[in-house]
Coordinates of C-alpha atoms in Angstrom, one line a residue:
M531 CA -189.3 -122.5 2.2
K532 CA -191.4 -119.7 1.3
F533 CA -188.3 -117.3 1.9
R534 CA -185.6 -119.3 -0.4
I535 CA -188.5 -119.7 -2.7
T536 CA -189.8 -115.3 -2.9
C537 CA -186.2 -115.0 -2.9
L538 CA -184.5 -117.2 -5.7
L539 CA -187.7 -116.0 -7.8
I540 CA -186.5 -112.7 -7.7
F541 CA -183.0 -114.1 -8.6
F542 CA -184.1 -115.4 -11.9
S543 CA -186.5 -112.7 -13.1
L544 CA -183.6 -110.1 -12.5
F545 CA -181.1 -112.6 -13.6
F546 CA -182.3 -113.7 -17.4
H547 CA -183.7 -109.7 -17.9
G548 CA -180.0 -109.4 -19.3
K549 CA -176.8 -111.1 -20.5
L550 CA -173.7 -111.4 -18.6
F551 CA -170.6 -109.5 -17.7
A552 CA -167.5 -110.4 -15.3
Q553 CA -165.5 -107.3 -13.9
R554 CA -161.9 -106.7 -14.4
F555 CA -159.4 -108.0 -11.3
L556 CA -158.1 -105.4 -9.3
M557 CA -154.2 -106.6 -8.2
D558 CA -153.5 -105.4 -5.4
L559 CA -155.2 -102.0 -3.3
V560 CA -151.5 -100.9 -2.8
D561 CA -150.2 -102.4 -5.6
T562 CA -149.3 -98.8 -7.0
T563 CA -147.0 -100.0 -9.9
N564 CA -150.5 -100.9 -12.1
Q565 CA -150.5 -97.0 -12.3
M566 CA -147.1 -96.6 -14.3
G567 CA -147.0 -93.9 -17.6
K568 CA -149.9 -92.7 -17.9
G569 CA -152.1 -93.4 -15.0
M570 CA -149.8 -91.8 -12.7
L571 CA -149.0 -88.9 -15.1
S572 CA -153.1 -88.7 -15.4
I573 CA -153.0 -87.7 -11.2
Y574 CA -149.8 -85.4 -11.9
E575 CA -150.9 -83.0 -15.2
R576 CA -154.3 -82.9 -14.9
Y577 CA -155.0 -82.5 -11.2
N578 CA -151.7 -80.8 -9.4
R579 CA -151.0 -84.9 -8.4
V580 CA -154.1 -85.4 -6.9
R581 CA -157.0 -87.3 -7.2
I582 CA -159.9 -87.7 -5.2
S583 CA -162.6 -90.9 -6.2
G584 CA -165.0 -92.9 -3.7
Y585 CA -168.0 -95.4 -3.8
I586 CA -171.4 -95.8 -1.6
Q587 CA -173.0 -98.8 -1.8
P588 CA -177.0 -98.5 -0.5
Q589 CA -178.9 -102.5 -0.3
F590 CA -181.6 -104.0 0.8
Q591 CA -181.2 -107.4 2.2
L592 CA -183.5 -110.2 3.1
I593 CA -182.9 -113.3 5.1
S594 CA -184.4 -116.7 6.5
A595 CA -185.4 -115.5 10.1
K596 CA -185.6 -112.6 12.7
G597 CA -182.3 -111.8 14.7
A598 CA -179.6 -114.4 12.9
E599 CA -176.1 -114.4 12.4
T600 CA -174.5 -113.5 9.0
Y601 CA -171.6 -112.5 7.6
A602 CA -173.3 -110.8 4.9
G603 CA -172.7 -106.9 6.8
G604 CA -173.4 -108.0 9.7
N605 CA -175.6 -109.7 12.3
F606 CA -179.6 -109.0 12.7
S607 CA -181.5 -107.5 15.4
A608 CA -183.2 -109.6 17.7
M609 CA -186.6 -108.7 15.7
V610 CA -185.6 -108.0 12.2
N611 CA -184.9 -110.4 9.2
N612 CA -185.2 -107.4 6.6
R613 CA -183.3 -104.4 6.7
F614 CA -181.9 -101.3 4.5
M615 CA -178.3 -100.4 5.1
L616 CA -175.5 -98.4 3.4
R617 CA -173.1 -101.1 3.4
R618 CA -169.8 -99.1 2.4
G619 CA -169.5 -95.3 1.6
R620 CA -166.0 -94.7 0.9
L621 CA -164.0 -91.5 0.0
R622 CA -160.6 -91.8 -1.3
V623 CA -157.6 -88.9 -2.0
D624 CA -154.4 -90.3 -3.8
Y625 CA -151.0 -87.8 -3.8
A626 CA -148.5 -88.8 -6.8
H627 CA -144.9 -87.3 -6.2
L628 CA -142.6 -87.5 -10.1
N629 CA -139.4 -86.2 -10.2
K630 CA -138.2 -84.4 -13.5
N631 CA -138.2 -87.5 -15.6
N632 CA -141.7 -88.8 -14.9
D633 CA -140.2 -91.8 -12.4
P634 CA -142.7 -91.5 -9.1
T635 CA -140.5 -90.7 -6.1
S636 CA -143.4 -90.6 -3.6
Y637 CA -147.3 -91.9 -3.0
F638 CA -149.9 -90.9 -0.5
V639 CA -153.1 -92.3 -0.1
F640 CA -156.1 -92.4 2.6
Q641 CA -159.4 -93.3 2.5
F642 CA -162.4 -92.7 4.6
D643 CA -165.5 -95.2 5.4
G644 CA -168.5 -93.7 6.2
T645 CA -172.1 -95.4 6.8
E646 CA -175.1 -95.1 8.9
R647 CA -173.2 -96.4 12.0
G648 CA -170.4 -94.2 11.8
V649 CA -166.7 -92.6 10.4
A650 CA -163.1 -94.9 9.8
I651 CA -160.5 -94.8 8.2
R652 CA -159.7 -97.6 6.0
D653 CA -156.5 -96.5 4.2
F654 CA -153.8 -94.1 5.4
W655 CA -150.3 -94.9 4.2
G656 CA -147.4 -94.0 2.2
R657 CA -145.2 -94.7 -0.7
I658 CA -141.4 -94.4 -1.3
Y659 CA -139.6 -95.5 -4.7
E660 CA -136.2 -96.7 -5.7
N661 CA -135.2 -94.7 -9.3
K662 CA -132.1 -96.6 -10.0
F663 CA -133.1 -100.2 -10.4
K664 CA -136.9 -99.3 -10.4
I665 CA -137.5 -102.5 -8.6
F666 CA -138.0 -101.7 -4.7
A667 CA -140.6 -99.7 -3.1
L668 CA -141.3 -99.2 0.7
T669 CA -144.5 -99.0 2.6
T670 CA -145.7 -97.8 5.8
G671 CA -148.9 -96.9 7.3
M672 CA -152.2 -98.6 7.7
F673 CA -153.0 -100.9 4.0
A674 CA -154.6 -104.3 3.2
R675 CA -152.1 -107.7 4.3
P676 CA -150.2 -108.9 1.8
F677 CA -151.9 -112.2 1.7
G678 CA -153.8 -113.8 -0.3
H679 CA -155.9 -113.1 -3.3
E680 CA -159.5 -112.0 -1.6
V681 CA -158.4 -109.9 1.2
N682 CA -156.7 -107.9 -1.3
L683 CA -159.6 -107.3 -3.7
S684 CA -161.3 -104.1 -3.6
S685 CA -165.2 -104.2 -2.7
A686 CA -165.6 -101.7 -5.6
N687 CA -164.4 -104.6 -7.6
R688 CA -165.4 -107.4 -5.9
E689 CA -168.3 -110.2 -7.7
S690 CA -169.7 -111.2 -4.5
P691 CA -171.4 -108.7 -1.7
E692 CA -168.6 -109.8 1.0
R693 CA -165.1 -111.3 1.5
G694 CA -165.6 -114.9 2.1
R695 CA -166.7 -116.1 6.1
M696 CA -163.1 -117.5 6.4
S697 CA -161.2 -113.9 4.8
Q698 CA -163.6 -111.7 7.2
I699 CA -162.3 -114.2 10.1
L700 CA -159.1 -115.0 10.3
M701 CA -158.4 -111.0 8.8
R702 CA -161.2 -108.8 9.7
S703 CA -160.8 -104.9 7.7
E704 CA -158.1 -106.3 5.8
R705 CA -155.9 -104.1 6.8
D706 CA -153.0 -103.4 9.5
I707 CA -150.5 -100.8 10.9
G708 CA -146.8 -101.5 10.2
L709 CA -144.4 -101.7 7.1
M710 CA -144.1 -103.3 3.8
G711 CA -141.3 -104.0 1.0
T712 CA -141.8 -104.7 -2.6
I713 CA -139.8 -106.2 -5.2
T714 CA -141.2 -106.0 -8.8
S715 CA -140.0 -104.7 -12.0
R716 CA -141.9 -101.6 -13.2
Q717 CA -142.0 -103.5 -17.0
N718 CA -144.3 -106.2 -17.8
Q719 CA -142.5 -107.6 -21.0
L720 CA -140.6 -110.8 -19.5
W721 CA -142.3 -113.4 -17.3
T722 CA -139.6 -112.6 -14.6
Q723 CA -141.0 -109.0 -15.0
R724 CA -144.0 -110.1 -13.6
L725 CA -142.9 -111.4 -10.5
K726 CA -143.8 -109.8 -7.4
L727 CA -142.7 -110.5 -3.7
D728 CA -144.0 -108.3 -0.9
I729 CA -143.1 -108.2 3.2
G730 CA -144.2 -106.9 5.8
V731 CA -144.2 -107.1 9.6
F732 CA -147.2 -105.7 11.0
N733 CA -149.0 -105.2 14.9
G734 CA -151.4 -107.8 14.3
Q735 CA -155.0 -107.4 15.3
G736 CA -155.3 -104.4 12.5
L737 CA -158.7 -102.2 12.2
S738 CA -160.1 -104.5 14.6
G739 CA -158.9 -103.4 17.7
P740 CA -157.4 -99.9 18.5
V741 CA -154.5 -100.5 20.0
D742 CA -151.5 -102.6 20.0
Y743 CA -152.0 -105.1 23.2
D744 CA -148.4 -106.9 22.7
S745 CA -145.1 -106.9 21.2
H746 CA -145.2 -109.2 19.5
K747 CA -145.1 -108.3 15.6
D748 CA -146.3 -110.5 13.0
V749 CA -144.6 -111.3 9.8
I750 CA -146.8 -111.3 6.2
G751 CA -145.1 -112.6 3.1
R752 CA -146.6 -113.0 -0.8
L753 CA -144.7 -114.1 -3.4
S754 CA -146.9 -114.0 -6.8
I755 CA -146.9 -113.9 -10.4
K756 CA -148.9 -110.6 -12.0
P757 CA -151.9 -111.5 -14.6
G758 CA -149.9 -112.2 -17.7
K759 CA -151.4 -113.5 -21.0
V760 CA -150.1 -117.3 -22.7
A761 CA -150.1 -116.4 -26.3
K762 CA -150.3 -120.5 -26.9
A763 CA -153.2 -120.9 -24.7
G764 CA -155.5 -118.4 -26.9
G765 CA -155.0 -115.5 -25.3
M766 CA -155.1 -117.4 -22.1
N767 CA -154.4 -114.8 -18.9
I768 CA -153.1 -116.1 -15.3
S769 CA -152.0 -114.6 -12.5
A770 CA -151.1 -116.7 -9.1
A771 CA -149.9 -116.9 -5.7
V772 CA -148.7 -118.1 -2.5
S773 CA -148.9 -116.4 1.0
G774 CA -146.9 -117.1 4.3
Y775 CA -148.3 -115.3 7.8
W776 CA -145.8 -116.4 10.9
G777 CA -147.2 -114.4 13.7
G778 CA -149.0 -115.1 17.1
I779 CA -150.8 -113.7 20.5
T780 CA -148.5 -113.0 23.6
S781 CA -150.4 -115.0 26.3
Q782 CA -151.0 -112.8 29.3
G783 CA -152.2 -115.5 31.6
N784 CA -150.7 -119.2 31.9
V785 CA -154.1 -120.9 30.6
L786 CA -154.1 -122.2 26.8
Y787 CA -156.7 -124.9 25.2
R788 CA -155.5 -126.5 22.9
T789 CA -157.3 -129.7 21.1
R790 CA -155.6 -132.9 21.4
A791 CA -156.6 -136.6 21.7
N792 CA -157.8 -138.3 24.6
R793 CA -158.3 -141.9 24.6
G794 CA -159.0 -142.1 20.9
E795 CA -161.3 -139.1 21.1
Y796 CA -160.5 -135.0 20.8
T797 CA -161.3 -132.8 23.2
M798 CA -160.2 -129.1 24.0
Q799 CA -157.8 -129.5 26.8
R800 CA -156.6 -127.0 29.1
D801 CA -153.0 -126.0 29.7
S802 CA -152.1 -124.5 33.0
S803 CA -148.6 -124.7 32.7
V804 CA -146.9 -121.4 34.6
S805 CA -144.4 -121.4 31.5
N806 CA -147.7 -119.7 29.7
L807 CA -147.4 -116.7 30.8
G808 CA -145.6 -114.6 28.2
K809 CA -145.7 -117.4 25.8
T810 CA -146.6 -116.4 21.9
A811 CA -149.6 -118.2 20.8
P812 CA -149.1 -119.0 16.9
R813 CA -151.4 -117.8 14.1
R814 CA -149.6 -119.5 11.2
Y815 CA -151.1 -119.6 8.0
A816 CA -150.4 -120.7 4.6
G817 CA -152.1 -119.8 1.2
A818 CA -151.8 -120.5 -2.5
D819 CA -154.7 -118.6 -5.1
V820 CA -155.2 -118.6 -8.8
Q821 CA -156.9 -116.9 -11.2
I822 CA -157.7 -117.9 -14.9
S823 CA -159.2 -116.5 -17.5
F824 CA -160.4 -116.9 -21.2
P825 CA -161.6 -114.3 -23.6
N826 CA -164.1 -115.4 -25.3
R827 CA -165.9 -112.9 -28.6
K828 CA -167.7 -110.5 -26.0
G829 CA -166.3 -111.2 -22.8
E830 CA -164.1 -113.5 -20.4
T831 CA -164.5 -117.2 -18.7
E832 CA -162.8 -116.9 -15.3
F833 CA -162.1 -119.3 -12.7
R834 CA -160.2 -118.4 -8.9
A835 CA -159.6 -120.3 -6.8
E836 CA -157.7 -120.4 -3.1
Y837 CA -157.0 -122.6 0.0
I838 CA -155.7 -121.6 3.5
R839 CA -154.7 -123.4 6.2
G840 CA -152.8 -123.1 9.5
R841 CA -153.5 -122.8 13.4
Q842 CA -155.5 -120.3 14.7
T843 CA -155.4 -118.6 18.1
A844 CA -158.7 -116.9 19.4
T845 CA -161.6 -116.9 22.3
L846 CA -163.4 -120.1 23.6
N847 CA -166.8 -118.9 21.7
S848 CA -165.1 -117.4 18.3
S849 CA -162.0 -117.8 15.9
E850 CA -161.7 -114.8 14.8
T851 CA -159.0 -112.6 15.7
P852 CA -159.5 -110.1 18.7
G853 CA -158.7 -106.7 18.7
T854 CA -159.0 -106.3 22.4
Y855 CA -157.0 -108.7 24.5
P856 CA -160.1 -111.1 26.2
G857 CA -160.7 -110.6 29.8
S858 CA -162.0 -108.3 31.9
G859 CA -160.1 -105.8 33.4
N860 CA -157.1 -108.1 35.3
V861 CA -158.6 -111.1 34.7
K862 CA -158.1 -112.4 31.5
D863 CA -159.7 -115.2 29.5
P864 CA -157.7 -118.3 28.0
L865 CA -157.2 -118.7 24.8
Y866 CA -157.8 -121.2 22.8
I867 CA -155.5 -122.6 19.2
R868 CA -157.2 -124.4 16.5
N869 CA -156.9 -125.8 13.5
F870 CA -158.1 -124.9 10.5
D871 CA -158.5 -124.9 7.1
G872 CA -160.5 -123.5 4.3
G873 CA -160.8 -121.9 0.3
Y874 CA -162.7 -120.9 -2.2
F875 CA -163.9 -121.1 -5.8
Y876 CA -165.1 -118.3 -8.2
F877 CA -166.8 -118.9 -11.8
L878 CA -167.5 -115.9 -13.5
Q879 CA -169.2 -116.1 -16.8
N880 CA -169.3 -112.9 -19.4
L881 CA -171.8 -113.7 -22.2
G882 CA -172.9 -111.7 -24.9
S883 CA -172.3 -108.3 -23.6
K884 CA -169.7 -106.4 -21.1
D885 CA -172.2 -104.9 -19.0
H886 CA -174.0 -108.3 -17.8
L887 CA -172.3 -110.8 -15.4
F888 CA -173.1 -114.1 -14.1
V889 CA -171.6 -115.2 -10.0
L890 CA -171.1 -118.6 -9.1
K891 CA -169.1 -118.8 -5.9
Y892 CA -168.4 -121.4 -3.2
D893 CA -166.6 -121.3 0.0
W894 CA -166.1 -122.8 2.9
Y895 CA -164.1 -122.5 6.4
D896 CA -163.4 -125.5 9.1
P897 CA -162.2 -123.7 12.0
N898 CA -161.6 -127.1 13.7
T899 CA -160.2 -129.3 11.4
R900 CA -159.9 -132.0 14.4
V901 CA -162.9 -132.6 14.9
K902 CA -166.4 -132.8 13.3
G903 CA -170.2 -133.2 13.4
R904 CA -171.1 -135.2 16.2
Q905 CA -167.9 -135.2 17.7
L906 CA -169.3 -131.2 18.8
N907 CA -170.5 -131.4 22.1
A908 CA -170.1 -128.9 25.0
T909 CA -169.1 -131.8 27.3
D910 CA -165.6 -131.9 25.6
G911 CA -165.1 -128.2 25.4
F912 CA -166.6 -127.3 21.9
T913 CA -168.9 -124.5 21.1
R914 CA -170.2 -122.8 17.9
A915 CA -166.9 -121.5 17.5
D916 CA -165.7 -124.7 16.0
L917 CA -168.3 -125.1 13.7
R918 CA -167.5 -125.8 10.0
Y919 CA -169.5 -123.3 7.5
D920 CA -169.9 -124.1 3.7
T921 CA -171.6 -121.5 1.3
V922 CA -172.9 -121.2 -2.2
G923 CA -173.2 -117.7 -3.2
M924 CA -174.9 -117.2 -6.6
G925 CA -175.7 -113.5 -8.2
Y926 CA -176.3 -111.1 -11.2
V927 CA -174.2 -107.9 -11.4
Y928 CA -175.4 -105.0 -14.0
T929 CA -173.0 -102.1 -15.0
A930 CA -175.3 -99.7 -16.5
N931 CA -172.5 -97.4 -16.7
E932 CA -168.4 -96.8 -15.7
S933 CA -170.4 -95.1 -12.5
L934 CA -173.3 -97.5 -11.9
K935 CA -173.9 -100.7 -10.8
F936 CA -176.7 -103.3 -9.5
L937 CA -176.1 -106.8 -7.7
F938 CA -178.3 -109.2 -7.0
Y939 CA -177.3 -112.3 -4.9
Y940 CA -178.2 -115.0 -3.2
D941 CA -175.6 -117.5 -0.5
F942 CA -176.9 -120.3 0.9
V943 CA -175.0 -120.6 4.2
R944 CA -174.8 -124.7 5.7
N945 CA -173.5 -125.5 9.4
E946 CA -172.5 -128.9 10.0
K947 CA -175.3 -130.4 11.8
T948 CA -173.6 -131.2 15.5
A949 CA -174.5 -132.1 19.2
L950 CA -174.3 -128.5 20.2
Q951 CA -177.7 -126.2 21.0
G952 CA -179.1 -124.6 18.5
Y953 CA -176.9 -126.5 16.0
E954 CA -178.3 -130.3 15.9
G955 CA -179.4 -129.4 12.4
D956 CA -178.7 -126.4 10.0
A957 CA -179.2 -122.9 11.4
P958 CA -181.7 -120.6 9.5
D959 CA -179.4 -118.0 7.6
D960 CA -179.9 -117.7 3.8
V961 CA -179.3 -114.1 2.7
F962 CA -180.8 -112.6 -0.3
T963 CA -179.4 -109.1 -1.1
C964 CA -179.8 -106.6 -3.8
R965 CA -177.3 -103.6 -4.0
V966 CA -176.8 -100.3 -5.9
Q967 CA -173.2 -99.3 -6.4
Y968 CA -172.6 -95.4 -7.3
N969 CA -169.0 -94.7 -7.7
F970 CA -166.8 -91.4 -9.5

């Protein structure tokens, strides 16, 4: 209780210090069509086709209990309930090639992330443009999966410190290696020109693993309508999309687990059929998202929502897509197939100045929709991987200038009460984040 009161006092003292502001929505990290015209020509003419950018995010965090597990930047160490850390340190290089008519022919990006924990790649992709009809493009390499809104929202522009629990679990690191085709117009006058289709083929495990561990490829697609104003609705700006993920993991053993009814009660049931060896355990998701903003005198009011449901294959103690095939040596662990759903809602409000922003967010993730509450017990084969979490976050963002931003954010995290040991009540894992972002 003292922890929550202290963090709330800090938060509200900072919140009421200024007026509120909302950041501009970034449609897609790999959608270079929004850099046509002046943006692309700026790279070409001013920087000899090359543009270098980056940002760093040093932060301080305080959590309810020492050693708490969290999706707000990773778990805390056993004897730690507060920490300084460098959440992200990004360096990005963009290269654009234009022909004699100033049409883009190719675009190349690489981006690194450096923190006190090491250096890793984040983006390494190239895009080829078609210039006869000016609607086709092909992207290859390591890039953001074309699924959903939050997965593709840049961490430099996102108003909350982290993506929601569901986004992190289903698509850890957001990126994967593959090939993607894009169909969209480079013009934006007619509503039909605002339609955009991305469809790609990917390895599946993304950056969470060093190599692809099966031959099965995942197909991901997103049909969206790019942001546009509705004049008859007072200048309301709206964008929306539907997404689909058709993938899976090839079973390297003959044991699979599913949640099935047994005499009226759901249990985690073992299936040891020989035919399971080499069978594709599903990763099938369907989602929809919408973003609506309304202008006011000195800013905007914005609402965002996204909902995803489907089937996820993971392991006994985690619903996260495994980066390497689970097991030790030649002994393979069984795969667990669960039905899930989740989503989030954002409320963003600008009041008085574009230098200040109020953020209110609610998100939930239910990794096993067939059981809840006291139905979750170890006797029936369930673990913490089946727990539902609900999170309410509220924060304040102050943009001092185009290169400096401050964020103060508090997450109220609630897990469902179960019969599992350690989760009979709510585990103490509320977290307060104070962050500075420098960018160039």
